[in-house]
Structure formats: C-alpha cells, structure tokens
Amino acid sequence: MSFFECRSAKDHLESFSCLQNALFGMGNPLLDICAVVDKDFLDKYGLKPNDQILAEEKHKEMFEEIVKKFKVEYHAGGATQNSVKVAQWMIQEPHKVATFFGCIGKDKFGKILKEKAEEAHVDAHYYEQSQEPTGTCAACITGDNRSLIANLAAANCYKKEKHLDLAENWKLVEKAQVYYIAGFFLTVSLESILKVAKHASQNNKIFCLNLSAPFICEFFKEALMKVMPYVDILFGNETEAATFAREQGFETEDIEEIAKKAQSLPKENKKRQRIVVFTQGKEGTVMTKGDKVETFPVLEIDQSEMVDTNGAGDAFVGGFLSQLVQDKTFEQCIRAGHYAANVIIRHAGCTFPEKPDFH
C-alpha cells in the first residue's frame, strides 16, 4: 500500500503507522550554547552580527569566555535536528514521524542530545564514537541578530559505512517519503547525502535541501552542485540566495529571478518540477510554482515580542515539512512554516510551547 493511499485509509491506526518514520533528516547534532552578547564580544572574535560560520582556532577561547561572561542557555540544536523536531511538534501524533541520523560523542552533551530528542518524540539514531566530543554551537545574540559559530567535533565524524549503510538503519531510510538535509552536512559526508538523495530520486520520493549559509554556497559549491540534480525542494534565505546566485553566475540580484534560475538547474527526476523557497526575514517568502514565482507575506510580530530569531529558519522548514509529509498543498506548507517561525522567535533557542495552535 502506498504512503498516500495509506494516508487516506479509513483505518486511523493504519494511517498513524504510515506516518511513522515518514520524514527523514540527517545532519549535525549540536548542543547550542545561547547568550545575549555585546558588540565588543563580536568584534573581539571578528564575528558579524548575522552569520553562520565554522569555528577556527581563534574561536576556541570564545566557547569558554561566553560561558564565563554571559548568562547562557543550553538547547539541543543543529539545523536539521531543529527542523525535524519542529515538524514532529506540529504533527503531535503519532510520535516518531521524524527519523534523525547524525554523530555524537559518548559524553554528557551527547547524553543531553539523546534525552532532548526523546522528549521531542523524534526517532534519533545517533552514530556514537569516542574520538571526538559532541559538537557545540555558540549562538551569539545581539538585538534581533544572531551569529552562529559551530564547533562540529563529533558531528564531523559521521561515516556512511559505519552507520547509514547498516541494514537496520537503511531500512529507516527506505521507510521515509520525505527527506530533508541542511547544506551544513555537505561539509561532513557528501557520500551519505548522495546515497539518500539518489534513493529518493529513483523512487520518486521528495528530497529537500537547504542552502544553510553563504559559506556553503561559496566554499562547498562543488559538493552542493553534485547534490542539486536530486533536489526537489530547495530552501534558503535572502543572503544565501544572493551568494548562491553570485557563485553560479546568475547575474541578477532579484530574488524572484534567482528562484527561477535555481528552479531550472538540471534535475534527475523529471516527474517532479523543482520548487524553490526563499525566506526573507520579515519580508515575504518567495516560492516558485510552475513557471510563476509567488510571494507569501509572513505573520506580523511586534518587535517587543521577539525573543530570539536563532531558530526561525529551521522552524520555518519544520513547519513546511510537517504539512508536506501529510501531502498538503504547498500554500499550506508555507502557512505552517510561517506559523512555526512566528512561534519560535517568541522563545529562546529553537524551543516551543507544549502544543501548536495551527489549523
């Protein structure tokens, strides 16, 4: 019985069991260390107010200083893990709609990540190793900007042959209908991404990728373009879209034009036209539809109600995926994405209230 036949089956329990493990995510599981910092702190470590970078040698001390100097909060993070967690929260029942693969260390932070995934009802299967400690990400917040510095550590140790290729794990990949991987994982295991992407393409399932950060579009563009032919839905924000366009020689800064050009890049599975979705913060979200590009306004929010924009992009994708996996329209997917992002920016880190209020 196919997934979507199963979704419309009268038997409620049967449709429940079909949704389980229907969404598959793979990425860098990180423990977020969040703090409201000042401009001096950003300047000291050469950080831009709104950016995502990988930690270098010069940032090592920063991880210690942020804990000493500011009030920090720890949240289970990593872009893909955040998104599948939000998708699960939006769906509520059944539990374990989302599967997540990634690498952690055998340590305290790894234990926290396992507990948090369980609390969120995500079916996380981590590859655990003891060479490297669990990865962390410093989220330095100033006003409504956030600068993210990721120290991948264990997350960088994910191995296709040690985890993804194992029969019991690959079975979970085959069970899924929708796949989501953030571009950040391109720096870790291109071969794992390609194996999953090709499976999706060959079986006419939906493979989604996020541009994730300007540095991915710029310094990992070769890996990115190896995966692009298998991408059914491409996500990104306005900064990433602009960098992607520049690196691909699109010769336009118009976001709608960039979306169109990204849509028409070569594609393996011709049964599905690529959809491109670009968010623009408080400006409308742009989505390609057929040969048109539509803009959808975001939900308004008062500046005083914004606590932390850190998880907004991940939350948008999570909301979107929660409807996609239930075979809803793309317009409904966008609406859910906007709702989830609007909720998440009222909370610290990528955290949310107990239940969503989305109809």
Short mmCIF file of C-alpha atoms in Angstrom, two decimals:
data_model
loop_
_atom_site.label_atom_id
_atom_site.label_comp_id
_atom_site.label_asym_id
_atom_site.label_seq_id
_atom_site.Cartn_x
_atom_site.Cartn_y
_atom_site.Cartn_z
CA MET A 1 0.00 0.00 0.00
CA SER A 2 1.48 3.35 -0.97
CA PHE A 3 2.05 6.13 1.52
CA PHE A 4 -0.63 8.45 0.19
CA GLU A 5 -3.22 5.67 -0.23
CA CYS A 6 -2.40 4.81 3.31
CA ARG A 7 -2.93 8.41 4.39
CA SER A 8 -6.48 8.33 3.07
CA ALA A 9 -7.24 4.89 4.50
CA LYS A 10 -10.25 4.87 6.80
CA ASP A 11 -8.38 2.98 9.43
CA HIS A 12 -6.98 5.69 11.69
CA LEU A 13 -4.34 3.43 13.21
CA GLU A 14 -3.11 2.40 9.80
CA SER A 15 -2.62 5.99 8.73
CA PHE A 16 -0.76 6.55 12.00
CA SER A 17 1.64 3.73 11.31
CA CYS A 18 2.22 5.11 7.80
CA LEU A 19 3.28 8.48 9.16
CA GLN A 20 5.83 6.94 11.49
CA ASN A 21 9.37 7.46 10.13
CA ALA A 22 7.86 9.13 7.02
CA LEU A 23 10.20 12.12 7.44
CA PHE A 24 13.95 11.51 7.38
CA GLY A 25 16.60 14.02 8.44
CA MET A 26 20.38 13.68 8.57
CA GLY A 27 22.79 16.32 9.80
CA ASN A 28 24.99 17.77 12.51
CA PRO A 29 23.59 17.25 16.02
CA LEU A 30 24.92 20.14 18.11
CA LEU A 31 24.29 21.45 21.58
CA ASP A 32 23.51 25.17 21.24
CA ILE A 33 25.10 27.50 23.76
CA CYS A 34 22.93 30.61 23.54
CA ALA A 35 23.72 34.00 25.05
CA VAL A 36 22.85 37.64 24.54
CA VAL A 37 26.25 39.26 23.97
CA ASP A 38 27.54 42.76 23.18
CA LYS A 39 29.21 44.28 20.13
CA ASP A 40 32.63 44.21 21.85
CA PHE A 41 32.39 40.45 22.16
CA LEU A 42 31.56 40.09 18.44
CA ASP A 43 34.39 42.43 17.48
CA LYS A 44 36.91 40.62 19.68
CA TYR A 45 36.36 37.39 17.75
CA GLY A 46 35.77 39.02 14.35
CA LEU A 47 32.12 37.96 14.18
CA LYS A 48 29.43 39.50 12.00
CA PRO A 49 26.12 40.17 13.82
CA ASN A 50 24.14 37.92 11.45
CA ASP A 51 26.17 34.99 10.16
CA GLN A 52 26.89 31.27 10.40
CA ILE A 53 30.48 30.05 10.37
CA LEU A 54 32.55 27.06 11.39
CA ALA A 55 34.81 27.59 14.40
CA GLU A 56 38.51 28.14 13.73
CA GLU A 57 41.46 28.06 16.09
CA LYS A 58 40.87 31.72 17.07
CA HIS A 59 37.36 30.86 18.34
CA LYS A 60 38.44 28.13 20.78
CA GLU A 61 38.68 30.56 23.73
CA MET A 62 35.36 32.12 22.79
CA PHE A 63 33.45 29.00 23.82
CA GLU A 64 34.96 29.28 27.30
CA GLU A 65 34.54 33.05 27.56
CA ILE A 66 30.87 33.08 26.57
CA VAL A 67 30.04 30.71 29.43
CA LYS A 68 32.05 32.75 31.95
CA LYS A 69 30.94 36.20 30.87
CA PHE A 70 27.28 35.86 29.89
CA LYS A 71 24.18 34.06 31.06
CA VAL A 72 23.98 31.03 28.78
CA GLU A 73 21.20 28.61 27.97
CA TYR A 74 21.79 25.15 26.51
CA HIS A 75 19.45 23.86 23.81
CA ALA A 76 19.58 20.77 21.62
CA GLY A 77 20.40 22.14 18.19
CA GLY A 78 21.84 21.57 14.77
CA ALA A 79 19.79 22.87 11.83
CA THR A 80 18.33 19.60 10.54
CA GLN A 81 17.61 18.25 14.00
CA ASN A 82 15.80 21.51 14.86
CA SER A 83 13.65 21.27 11.73
CA VAL A 84 12.57 17.65 12.19
CA LYS A 85 11.84 18.39 15.85
CA VAL A 86 9.56 21.29 14.89
CA ALA A 87 7.86 19.10 12.26
CA GLN A 88 7.18 16.48 14.93
CA TRP A 89 5.83 19.17 17.30
CA MET A 90 3.47 20.48 14.60
CA ILE A 91 2.16 16.97 13.89
CA GLN A 92 2.00 15.89 17.59
CA GLU A 93 0.60 12.38 16.95
CA PRO A 94 1.81 9.81 16.11
CA HIS A 95 5.22 10.07 17.76
CA LYS A 96 8.35 9.28 15.75
CA VAL A 97 7.13 10.70 12.44
CA ALA A 98 10.68 12.02 12.09
CA THR A 99 13.84 9.93 11.96
CA PHE A 100 17.19 11.65 12.53
CA PHE A 101 20.76 10.43 11.86
CA GLY A 102 23.94 12.20 12.99
CA CYS A 103 27.10 11.68 15.01
CA ILE A 104 27.69 12.48 18.70
CA GLY A 105 30.31 11.77 21.34
CA LYS A 106 29.96 9.40 24.29
CA ASP A 107 29.76 12.25 26.80
CA LYS A 108 27.49 14.49 28.87
CA PHE A 109 26.44 16.72 25.95
CA GLY A 110 25.69 13.62 23.84
CA LYS A 111 23.52 12.29 26.64
CA ILE A 112 21.63 15.62 26.76
CA LEU A 113 21.03 15.46 22.98
CA LYS A 114 19.65 11.92 23.28
CA GLU A 115 17.32 12.95 26.10
CA LYS A 116 16.11 16.05 24.22
CA ALA A 117 15.40 14.04 21.06
CA GLU A 118 13.39 11.56 23.11
CA GLU A 119 11.45 14.37 24.80
CA ALA A 120 10.62 15.75 21.35
CA HIS A 121 9.45 12.26 20.20
CA VAL A 122 11.98 12.21 17.36
CA ASP A 123 13.33 8.77 16.42
CA ALA A 124 17.02 9.67 16.66
CA HIS A 125 19.60 7.04 15.77
CA TYR A 126 22.99 8.55 16.53
CA TYR A 127 26.32 7.14 15.46
CA GLU A 128 28.24 7.31 18.74
CA GLN A 129 32.04 7.45 18.81
CA SER A 130 34.64 8.35 21.43
CA GLN A 131 37.34 10.05 19.28
CA GLU A 132 35.63 13.45 19.38
CA PRO A 133 33.31 15.18 21.89
CA THR A 134 29.72 16.09 20.98
CA GLY A 135 29.58 19.19 18.78
CA THR A 136 28.53 22.60 20.07
CA CYS A 137 27.29 25.81 18.50
CA ALA A 138 27.64 29.22 20.10
CA ALA A 139 24.64 31.41 19.30
CA CYS A 140 25.69 34.99 19.98
CA ILE A 141 22.59 37.14 20.07
CA THR A 142 22.56 40.94 19.68
CA GLY A 143 19.13 42.54 19.25
CA ASP A 144 17.30 40.57 16.56
CA ASN A 145 20.55 39.31 15.02
CA ARG A 146 22.32 36.07 15.77
CA SER A 147 25.84 34.98 14.92
CA LEU A 148 26.37 31.22 14.96
CA ILE A 149 29.77 29.61 15.42
CA ALA A 150 29.72 25.84 15.12
CA ASN A 151 32.39 23.60 16.57
CA LEU A 152 31.37 20.39 14.79
CA ALA A 153 33.71 18.00 16.65
CA ALA A 154 31.83 14.65 16.74
CA ALA A 155 29.25 15.82 14.18
CA ASN A 156 32.10 15.87 11.65
CA CYS A 157 32.79 12.15 12.25
CA TYR A 158 29.64 10.73 10.65
CA LYS A 159 30.58 7.74 8.48
CA LYS A 160 28.39 6.28 5.76
CA GLU A 161 29.83 2.78 6.05
CA LYS A 162 29.71 2.78 9.87
CA HIS A 163 26.08 3.92 10.16
CA LEU A 164 23.99 4.76 7.08
CA ASP A 165 24.90 1.50 5.28
CA LEU A 166 23.89 -0.74 8.20
CA ALA A 167 20.79 -2.76 7.25
CA GLU A 168 18.69 -1.68 10.24
CA ASN A 169 19.47 1.99 9.57
CA TRP A 170 18.99 1.87 5.81
CA LYS A 171 15.57 0.27 6.46
CA LEU A 172 14.54 3.55 8.12
CA VAL A 173 15.73 5.50 5.07
CA GLU A 174 13.61 3.27 2.82
CA LYS A 175 10.58 3.75 5.07
CA ALA A 176 10.63 7.54 4.59
CA GLN A 177 8.75 9.53 1.93
CA VAL A 178 10.23 12.97 2.52
CA TYR A 179 13.93 13.67 3.10
CA TYR A 180 15.50 16.83 4.48
CA ILE A 181 19.18 17.66 4.84
CA ALA A 182 20.67 21.06 5.64
CA GLY A 183 23.55 22.19 3.44
CA PHE A 184 25.78 22.20 6.53
CA PHE A 185 26.09 18.41 6.23
CA LEU A 186 27.85 18.86 2.86
CA THR A 187 31.00 19.63 4.87
CA VAL A 188 30.73 16.27 6.65
CA SER A 189 29.58 13.43 4.39
CA LEU A 190 28.75 14.14 0.75
CA GLU A 191 28.62 10.39 0.03
CA SER A 192 25.89 9.89 2.68
CA ILE A 193 23.82 12.73 1.21
CA LEU A 194 24.18 11.37 -2.32
CA LYS A 195 23.13 7.87 -1.28
CA VAL A 196 19.93 9.21 0.32
CA ALA A 197 19.28 11.73 -2.49
CA LYS A 198 19.62 9.08 -5.21
CA HIS A 199 17.29 6.72 -3.31
CA ALA A 200 14.66 9.49 -3.14
CA SER A 201 15.05 10.37 -6.81
CA GLN A 202 14.91 6.77 -8.06
CA ASN A 203 11.76 6.09 -6.01
CA ASN A 204 10.00 9.37 -6.86
CA LYS A 205 10.11 10.50 -3.23
CA ILE A 206 10.73 14.10 -2.14
CA PHE A 207 14.29 15.22 -1.37
CA CYS A 208 14.76 18.65 0.23
CA LEU A 209 17.99 20.57 0.75
CA ASN A 210 18.76 23.88 2.44
CA LEU A 211 21.50 26.24 1.25
CA SER A 212 22.03 26.87 5.00
CA ALA A 213 24.76 29.53 4.91
CA PRO A 214 26.64 31.79 2.49
CA PHE A 215 29.88 29.84 3.13
CA ILE A 216 28.23 26.62 1.88
CA CYS A 217 27.24 28.32 -1.40
CA GLU A 218 30.73 29.73 -1.74
CA PHE A 219 33.28 27.21 -0.43
CA PHE A 220 31.33 23.97 -0.83
CA LYS A 221 29.68 24.75 -4.14
CA GLU A 222 31.20 21.73 -5.89
CA ALA A 223 29.62 19.36 -3.35
CA LEU A 224 26.40 21.39 -3.40
CA MET A 225 26.11 21.13 -7.19
CA LYS A 226 26.70 17.36 -7.09
CA VAL A 227 23.55 17.06 -4.95
CA MET A 228 21.48 19.70 -6.79
CA PRO A 229 20.21 17.38 -9.59
CA TYR A 230 18.39 15.33 -6.94
CA VAL A 231 16.84 18.29 -5.11
CA ASP A 232 13.03 18.51 -5.35
CA ILE A 233 12.67 21.38 -2.86
CA LEU A 234 15.44 23.91 -2.27
CA PHE A 235 15.27 26.16 0.79
CA GLY A 236 17.33 29.23 1.63
CA ASN A 237 17.15 32.78 2.93
CA GLU A 238 17.80 36.04 1.05
CA THR A 239 21.52 36.23 1.95
CA GLU A 240 22.17 32.63 0.92
CA ALA A 241 20.17 33.14 -2.28
CA ALA A 242 22.28 36.19 -3.20
CA THR A 243 25.56 34.34 -2.55
CA PHE A 244 24.33 31.29 -4.47
CA ALA A 245 23.37 33.50 -7.44
CA ARG A 246 26.76 35.21 -7.45
CA GLU A 247 28.67 31.92 -7.24
CA GLN A 248 26.56 30.35 -10.01
CA GLY A 249 26.98 33.39 -12.28
CA PHE A 250 23.22 34.10 -12.41
CA GLU A 251 23.96 37.82 -12.98
CA THR A 252 20.91 39.01 -11.04
CA GLU A 253 20.23 40.18 -7.52
CA ASP A 254 16.46 39.93 -7.91
CA ILE A 255 15.29 37.17 -5.55
CA GLU A 256 12.44 36.05 -7.82
CA GLU A 257 14.81 35.72 -10.76
CA ILE A 258 17.30 33.80 -8.59
CA ALA A 259 14.49 31.42 -7.55
CA LYS A 260 13.55 30.84 -11.22
CA LYS A 261 17.15 30.18 -12.24
CA ALA A 262 17.70 27.80 -9.31
CA GLN A 263 14.49 26.02 -10.28
CA SER A 264 15.69 25.43 -13.85
CA LEU A 265 19.08 23.93 -12.92
CA PRO A 266 19.43 20.33 -14.25
CA LYS A 267 17.30 17.74 -12.45
CA GLU A 268 17.37 13.91 -12.40
CA ASN A 269 13.76 13.02 -11.57
CA LYS A 270 11.72 14.70 -14.31
CA LYS A 271 8.41 13.62 -12.71
CA ARG A 272 8.71 16.44 -10.19
CA GLN A 273 9.47 20.05 -11.07
CA ARG A 274 11.85 21.60 -8.55
CA ILE A 275 10.28 24.01 -6.05
CA VAL A 276 12.46 26.81 -4.67
CA VAL A 277 11.51 28.51 -1.41
CA PHE A 278 13.41 31.59 -0.19
CA THR A 279 12.56 33.27 3.12
CA GLN A 280 13.43 36.93 3.70
CA GLY A 281 13.07 37.52 7.43
CA LYS A 282 10.11 39.84 7.96
CA GLU A 283 9.64 40.31 4.22
CA GLY A 284 7.50 37.82 2.28
CA THR A 285 8.58 34.29 1.43
CA VAL A 286 9.20 33.62 -2.26
CA MET A 287 8.19 30.29 -3.85
CA THR A 288 8.36 29.07 -7.44
CA LYS A 289 5.16 27.50 -8.71
CA GLY A 290 5.12 26.15 -12.23
CA ASP A 291 6.60 28.97 -14.28
CA LYS A 292 5.47 31.64 -11.81
CA VAL A 293 7.00 32.97 -8.61
CA GLU A 294 4.69 33.85 -5.74
CA THR A 295 5.35 35.87 -2.60
CA PHE A 296 3.61 34.98 0.66
CA PRO A 297 3.52 37.56 3.47
CA VAL A 298 4.81 36.42 6.87
CA LEU A 299 2.79 36.75 10.09
CA GLU A 300 3.35 40.09 11.77
CA ILE A 301 5.08 40.22 15.11
CA ASP A 302 5.79 43.13 17.40
CA GLN A 303 9.49 43.82 17.94
CA SER A 304 8.93 43.66 21.72
CA GLU A 305 7.63 40.06 21.43
CA MET A 306 10.72 38.82 19.60
CA VAL A 307 12.97 36.93 21.99
CA ASP A 308 15.38 35.14 19.68
CA THR A 309 15.45 34.78 15.88
CA ASN A 310 18.03 31.99 16.12
CA GLY A 311 15.74 29.10 15.21
CA ALA A 312 13.38 30.94 12.83
CA GLY A 313 14.75 29.49 9.58
CA ASP A 314 14.88 25.94 10.94
CA ALA A 315 11.37 26.34 12.35
CA PHE A 316 10.03 27.56 9.01
CA VAL A 317 11.36 24.42 7.33
CA GLY A 318 9.97 22.25 10.15
CA GLY A 319 6.50 23.74 9.76
CA PHE A 320 6.71 23.32 5.98
CA LEU A 321 7.79 19.67 6.25
CA SER A 322 5.03 18.87 8.77
CA GLN A 323 2.42 19.55 6.09
CA LEU A 324 4.45 18.20 3.16
CA VAL A 325 4.70 14.78 4.81
CA GLN A 326 0.90 14.81 5.12
CA ASP A 327 0.52 15.58 1.41
CA LYS A 328 -0.94 19.07 1.93
CA THR A 329 -0.72 21.87 -0.68
CA PHE A 330 2.46 23.93 -0.95
CA GLU A 331 0.49 27.01 0.13
CA GLN A 332 -0.48 25.17 3.33
CA CYS A 333 3.17 24.14 3.80
CA ILE A 334 4.24 27.81 3.63
CA ARG A 335 1.47 28.85 6.03
CA ALA A 336 2.64 26.23 8.53
CA GLY A 337 6.25 27.35 8.05
CA HIS A 338 5.31 30.95 8.81
CA TYR A 339 3.28 29.86 11.85
CA ALA A 340 6.14 27.76 13.29
CA ALA A 341 8.73 30.51 12.74
CA ASN A 342 6.42 33.06 14.37
CA VAL A 343 6.08 30.85 17.47
CA ILE A 344 9.78 30.02 17.73
CA ILE A 345 11.00 33.64 17.64
CA ARG A 346 8.97 34.29 20.81
CA HIS A 347 11.07 31.70 22.66
CA ALA A 348 14.78 31.30 23.42
CA GLY A 349 16.67 28.86 21.17
CA CYS A 350 14.68 26.59 18.92
CA THR A 351 12.13 25.87 21.67
CA PHE A 352 8.34 25.94 21.62
CA PRO A 353 5.22 25.69 23.79
CA GLU A 354 3.69 22.29 24.55
CA LYS A 355 1.20 22.25 21.66
CA PRO A 356 0.80 24.18 18.41
CA ASP A 357 -2.32 26.16 17.60
CA PHE A 358 -2.28 25.74 13.83
CA HIS A 359 -5.31 24.92 11.69
#
